[in-house]
PDB file of C-alpha atoms in Angstrom:
ATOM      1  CA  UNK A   3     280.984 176.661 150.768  1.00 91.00           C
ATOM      2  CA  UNK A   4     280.380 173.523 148.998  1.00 94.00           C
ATOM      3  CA  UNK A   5     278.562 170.802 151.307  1.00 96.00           C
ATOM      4  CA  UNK A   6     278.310 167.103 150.499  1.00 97.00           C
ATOM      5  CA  UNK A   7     276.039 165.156 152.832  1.00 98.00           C
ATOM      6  CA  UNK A   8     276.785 161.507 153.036  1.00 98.00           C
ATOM      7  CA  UNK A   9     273.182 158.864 152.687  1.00 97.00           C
ATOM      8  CA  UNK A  10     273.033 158.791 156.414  1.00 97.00           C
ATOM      9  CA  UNK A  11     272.928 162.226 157.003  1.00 98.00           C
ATOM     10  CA  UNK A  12     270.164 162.191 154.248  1.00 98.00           C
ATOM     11  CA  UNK A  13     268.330 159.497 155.504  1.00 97.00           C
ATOM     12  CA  UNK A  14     268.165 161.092 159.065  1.00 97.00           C
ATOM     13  CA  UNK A  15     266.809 164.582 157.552  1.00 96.00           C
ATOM     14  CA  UNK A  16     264.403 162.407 155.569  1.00 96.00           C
ATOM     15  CA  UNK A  17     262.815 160.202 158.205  1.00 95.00           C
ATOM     16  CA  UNK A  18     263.604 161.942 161.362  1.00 94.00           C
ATOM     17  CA  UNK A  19     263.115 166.003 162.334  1.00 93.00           C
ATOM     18  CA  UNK A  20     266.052 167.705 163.528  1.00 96.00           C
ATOM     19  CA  UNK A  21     269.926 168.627 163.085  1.00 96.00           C
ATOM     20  CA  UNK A  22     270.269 166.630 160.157  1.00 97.00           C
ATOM     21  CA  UNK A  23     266.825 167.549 158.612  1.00 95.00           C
ATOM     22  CA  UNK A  24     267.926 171.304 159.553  1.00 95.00           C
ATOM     23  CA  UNK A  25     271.023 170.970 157.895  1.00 95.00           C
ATOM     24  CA  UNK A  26     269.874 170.093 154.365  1.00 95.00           C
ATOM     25  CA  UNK A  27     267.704 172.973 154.457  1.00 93.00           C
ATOM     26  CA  UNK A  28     270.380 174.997 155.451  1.00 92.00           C
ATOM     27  CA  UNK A  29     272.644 173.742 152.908  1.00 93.00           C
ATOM     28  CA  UNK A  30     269.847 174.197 150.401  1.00 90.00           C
ATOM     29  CA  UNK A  31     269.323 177.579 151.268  1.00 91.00           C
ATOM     30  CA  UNK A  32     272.840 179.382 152.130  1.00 89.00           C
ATOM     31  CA  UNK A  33     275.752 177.032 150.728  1.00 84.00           C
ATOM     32  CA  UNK A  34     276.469 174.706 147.722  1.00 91.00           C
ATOM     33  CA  UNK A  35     274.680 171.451 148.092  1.00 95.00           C
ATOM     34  CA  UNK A  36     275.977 168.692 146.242  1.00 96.00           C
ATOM     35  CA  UNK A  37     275.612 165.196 146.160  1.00 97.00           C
ATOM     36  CA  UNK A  38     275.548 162.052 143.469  1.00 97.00           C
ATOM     37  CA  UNK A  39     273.412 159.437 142.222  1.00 97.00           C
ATOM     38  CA  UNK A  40     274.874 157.400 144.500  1.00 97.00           C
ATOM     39  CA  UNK A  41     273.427 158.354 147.516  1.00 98.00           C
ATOM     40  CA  UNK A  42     270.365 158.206 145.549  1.00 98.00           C
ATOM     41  CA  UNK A  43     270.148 154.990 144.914  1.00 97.00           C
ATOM     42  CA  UNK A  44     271.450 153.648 148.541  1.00 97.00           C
ATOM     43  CA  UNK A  45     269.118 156.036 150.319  1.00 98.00           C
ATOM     44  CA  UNK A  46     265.977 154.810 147.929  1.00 97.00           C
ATOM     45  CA  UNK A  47     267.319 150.918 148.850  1.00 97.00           C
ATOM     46  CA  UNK A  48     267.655 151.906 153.048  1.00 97.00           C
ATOM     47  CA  UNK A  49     264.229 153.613 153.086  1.00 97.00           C
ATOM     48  CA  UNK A  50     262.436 150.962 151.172  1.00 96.00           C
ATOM     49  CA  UNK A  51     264.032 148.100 153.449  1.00 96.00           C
ATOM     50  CA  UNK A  52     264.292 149.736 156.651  1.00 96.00           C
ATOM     51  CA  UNK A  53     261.045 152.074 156.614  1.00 95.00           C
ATOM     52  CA  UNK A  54     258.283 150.665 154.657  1.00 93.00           C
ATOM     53  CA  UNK A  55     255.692 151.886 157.068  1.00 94.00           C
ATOM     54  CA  UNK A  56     256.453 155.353 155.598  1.00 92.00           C
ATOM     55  CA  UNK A  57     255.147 154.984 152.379  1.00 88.00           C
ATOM     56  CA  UNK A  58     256.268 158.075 150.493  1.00 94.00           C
ATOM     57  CA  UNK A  59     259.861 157.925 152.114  1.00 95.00           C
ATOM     58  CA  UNK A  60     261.669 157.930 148.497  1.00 97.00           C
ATOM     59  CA  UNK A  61     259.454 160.839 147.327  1.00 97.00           C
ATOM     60  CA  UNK A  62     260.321 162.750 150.502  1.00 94.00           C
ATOM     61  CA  UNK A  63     263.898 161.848 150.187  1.00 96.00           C
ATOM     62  CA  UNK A  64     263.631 163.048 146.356  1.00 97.00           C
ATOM     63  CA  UNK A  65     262.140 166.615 146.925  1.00 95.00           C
ATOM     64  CA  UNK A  66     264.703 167.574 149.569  1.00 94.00           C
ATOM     65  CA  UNK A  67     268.258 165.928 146.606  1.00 96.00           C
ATOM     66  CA  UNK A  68     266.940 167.985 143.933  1.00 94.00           C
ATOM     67  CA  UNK A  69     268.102 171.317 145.549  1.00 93.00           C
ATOM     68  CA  UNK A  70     271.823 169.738 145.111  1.00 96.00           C
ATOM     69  CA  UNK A  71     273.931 170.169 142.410  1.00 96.00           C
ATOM     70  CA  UNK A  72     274.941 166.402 140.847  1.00 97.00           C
ATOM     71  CA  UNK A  73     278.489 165.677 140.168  1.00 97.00           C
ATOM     72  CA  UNK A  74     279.334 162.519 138.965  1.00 95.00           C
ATOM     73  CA  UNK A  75     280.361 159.302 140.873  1.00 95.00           C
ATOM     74  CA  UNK A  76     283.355 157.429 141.544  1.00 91.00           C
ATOM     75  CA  UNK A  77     283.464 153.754 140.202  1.00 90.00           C
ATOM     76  CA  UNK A  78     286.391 153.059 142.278  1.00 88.00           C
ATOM     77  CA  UNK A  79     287.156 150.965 144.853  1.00 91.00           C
ATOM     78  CA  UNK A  80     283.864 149.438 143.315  1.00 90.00           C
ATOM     79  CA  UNK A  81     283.810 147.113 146.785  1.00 94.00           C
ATOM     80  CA  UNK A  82     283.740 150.865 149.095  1.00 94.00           C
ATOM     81  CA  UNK A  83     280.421 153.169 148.284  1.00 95.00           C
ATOM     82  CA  UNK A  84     281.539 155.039 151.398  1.00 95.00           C
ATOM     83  CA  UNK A  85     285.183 155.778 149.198  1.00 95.00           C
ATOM     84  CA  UNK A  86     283.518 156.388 146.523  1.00 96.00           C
ATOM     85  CA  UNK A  87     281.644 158.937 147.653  1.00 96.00           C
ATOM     86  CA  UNK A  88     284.245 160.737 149.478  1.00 95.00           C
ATOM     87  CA  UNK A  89     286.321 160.773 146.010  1.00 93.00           C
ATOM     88  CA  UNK A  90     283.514 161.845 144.278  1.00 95.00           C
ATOM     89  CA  UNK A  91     283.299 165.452 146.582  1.00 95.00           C
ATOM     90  CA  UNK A  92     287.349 165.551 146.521  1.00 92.00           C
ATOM     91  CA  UNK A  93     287.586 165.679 143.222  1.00 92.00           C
ATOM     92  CA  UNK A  94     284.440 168.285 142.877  1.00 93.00           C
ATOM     93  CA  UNK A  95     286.271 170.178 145.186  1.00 92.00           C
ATOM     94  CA  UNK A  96     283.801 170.121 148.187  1.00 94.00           C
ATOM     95  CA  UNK A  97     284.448 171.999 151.446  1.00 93.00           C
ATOM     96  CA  UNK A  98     282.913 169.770 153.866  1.00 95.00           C
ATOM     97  CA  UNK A  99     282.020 166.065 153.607  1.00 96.00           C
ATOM     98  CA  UNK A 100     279.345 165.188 156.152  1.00 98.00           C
ATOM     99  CA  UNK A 101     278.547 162.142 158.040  1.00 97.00           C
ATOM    100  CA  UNK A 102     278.008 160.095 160.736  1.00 96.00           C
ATOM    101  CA  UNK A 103     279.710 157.012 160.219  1.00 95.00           C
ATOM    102  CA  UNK A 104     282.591 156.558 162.692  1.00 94.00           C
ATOM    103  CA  UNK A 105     284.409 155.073 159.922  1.00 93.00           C
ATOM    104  CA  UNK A 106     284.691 157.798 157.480  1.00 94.00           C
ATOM    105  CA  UNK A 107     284.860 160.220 160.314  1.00 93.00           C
ATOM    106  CA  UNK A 108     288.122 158.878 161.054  1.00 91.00           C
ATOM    107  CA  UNK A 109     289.698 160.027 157.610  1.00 90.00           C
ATOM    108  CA  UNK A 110     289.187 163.288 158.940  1.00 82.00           C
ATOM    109  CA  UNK A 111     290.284 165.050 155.554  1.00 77.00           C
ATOM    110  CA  UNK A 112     290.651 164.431 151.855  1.00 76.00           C
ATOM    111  CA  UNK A 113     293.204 165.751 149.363  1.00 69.00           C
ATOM    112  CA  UNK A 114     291.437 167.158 146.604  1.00 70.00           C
ATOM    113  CA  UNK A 115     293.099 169.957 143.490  1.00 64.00           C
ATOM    114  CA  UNK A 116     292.281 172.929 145.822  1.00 66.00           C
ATOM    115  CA  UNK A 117     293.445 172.268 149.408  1.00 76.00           C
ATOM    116  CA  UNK A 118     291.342 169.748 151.600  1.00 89.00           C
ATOM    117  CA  UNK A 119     287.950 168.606 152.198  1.00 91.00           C
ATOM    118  CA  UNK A 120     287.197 168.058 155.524  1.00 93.00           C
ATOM    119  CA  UNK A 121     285.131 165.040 156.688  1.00 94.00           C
ATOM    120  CA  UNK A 122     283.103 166.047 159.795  1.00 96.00           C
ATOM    121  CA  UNK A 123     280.176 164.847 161.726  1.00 97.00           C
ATOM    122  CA  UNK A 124     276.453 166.793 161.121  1.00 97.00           C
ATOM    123  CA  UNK A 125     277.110 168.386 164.546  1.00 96.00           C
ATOM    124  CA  UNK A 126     280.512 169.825 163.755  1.00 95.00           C
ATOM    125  CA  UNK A 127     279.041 170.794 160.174  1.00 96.00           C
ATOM    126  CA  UNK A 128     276.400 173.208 161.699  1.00 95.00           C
ATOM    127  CA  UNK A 129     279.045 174.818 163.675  1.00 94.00           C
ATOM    128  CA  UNK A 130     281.290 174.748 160.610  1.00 92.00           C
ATOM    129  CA  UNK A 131     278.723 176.518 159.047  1.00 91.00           C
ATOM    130  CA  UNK A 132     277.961 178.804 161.294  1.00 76.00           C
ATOM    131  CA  UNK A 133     274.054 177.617 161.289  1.00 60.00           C
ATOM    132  CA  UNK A 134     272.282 180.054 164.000  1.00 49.00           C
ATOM    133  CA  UNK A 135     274.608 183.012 163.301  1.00 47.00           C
ATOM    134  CA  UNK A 136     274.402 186.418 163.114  1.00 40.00           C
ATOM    135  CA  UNK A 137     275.090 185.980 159.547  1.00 43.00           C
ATOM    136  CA  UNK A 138     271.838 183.317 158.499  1.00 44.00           C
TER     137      UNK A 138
END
């Protein structure tokens, strides 16, 4: 399955221990990771605003996006990063978009060339995934 974790979902893994931080190791490990330079860059401008008092945030944040596979970015809308990034898996042809912004949540799912990518919260991801299974 091919997983695309939003910047929040990143960010939480990165500064915080649990589901999300679980999740991107689980990704890493059993599924197709993929994200997009993107999220890079707004996860290295959040952590350097929001959390200087963890100095090697960005090189945390780095070690953990190099197990994804890149695909390339969306320029439009230029005026919606969250859009863009949700094109950007669609047309990749991810399984699961994952995030916890109520906004994108509420798109729900995605046309892409092979069926639909479904936008679902880290929670409903892990189930998704069956994380904890017989079968991981």
């Amino acid at each position: 399955m091919r997983v695309f974790l939003d910047t929040n979902v990143w960010l939480s893994a990165t500064i915080f221990a649990g589901l999300c931080e679980a999740l991107v190791l689980q990704c890493a490990e059993h599924h197709n990771l993929v994200s997009s330079a993107l999220v890079r860059q707004e996860a290295h401008a959040v952590l350097l605003r929001k959390f200087p008092q963890v100095p090697n945030a960005c090189a945390l944040f780095d070690a953990a996006w190099q197990t994804a596979e890149l695909i390339a970015d969306h320029v439009e809308p230029p005026q919606d990063n969250d859009r863009r990034l949700v094109n950007a898996a669609a047309a990749a042809g991810v399984d699961l978009f994952v995030t916890g912004d109520k906004r994108v949540l509420g798109w729900q799912t995605v046309a892409r060339e092979q069926g639909r990518m479904r936008i679902v919260s880290p929670r409903d991801a892990w189930a998704a995934l069956e994380v904890g299974g017989a079968g991981h």
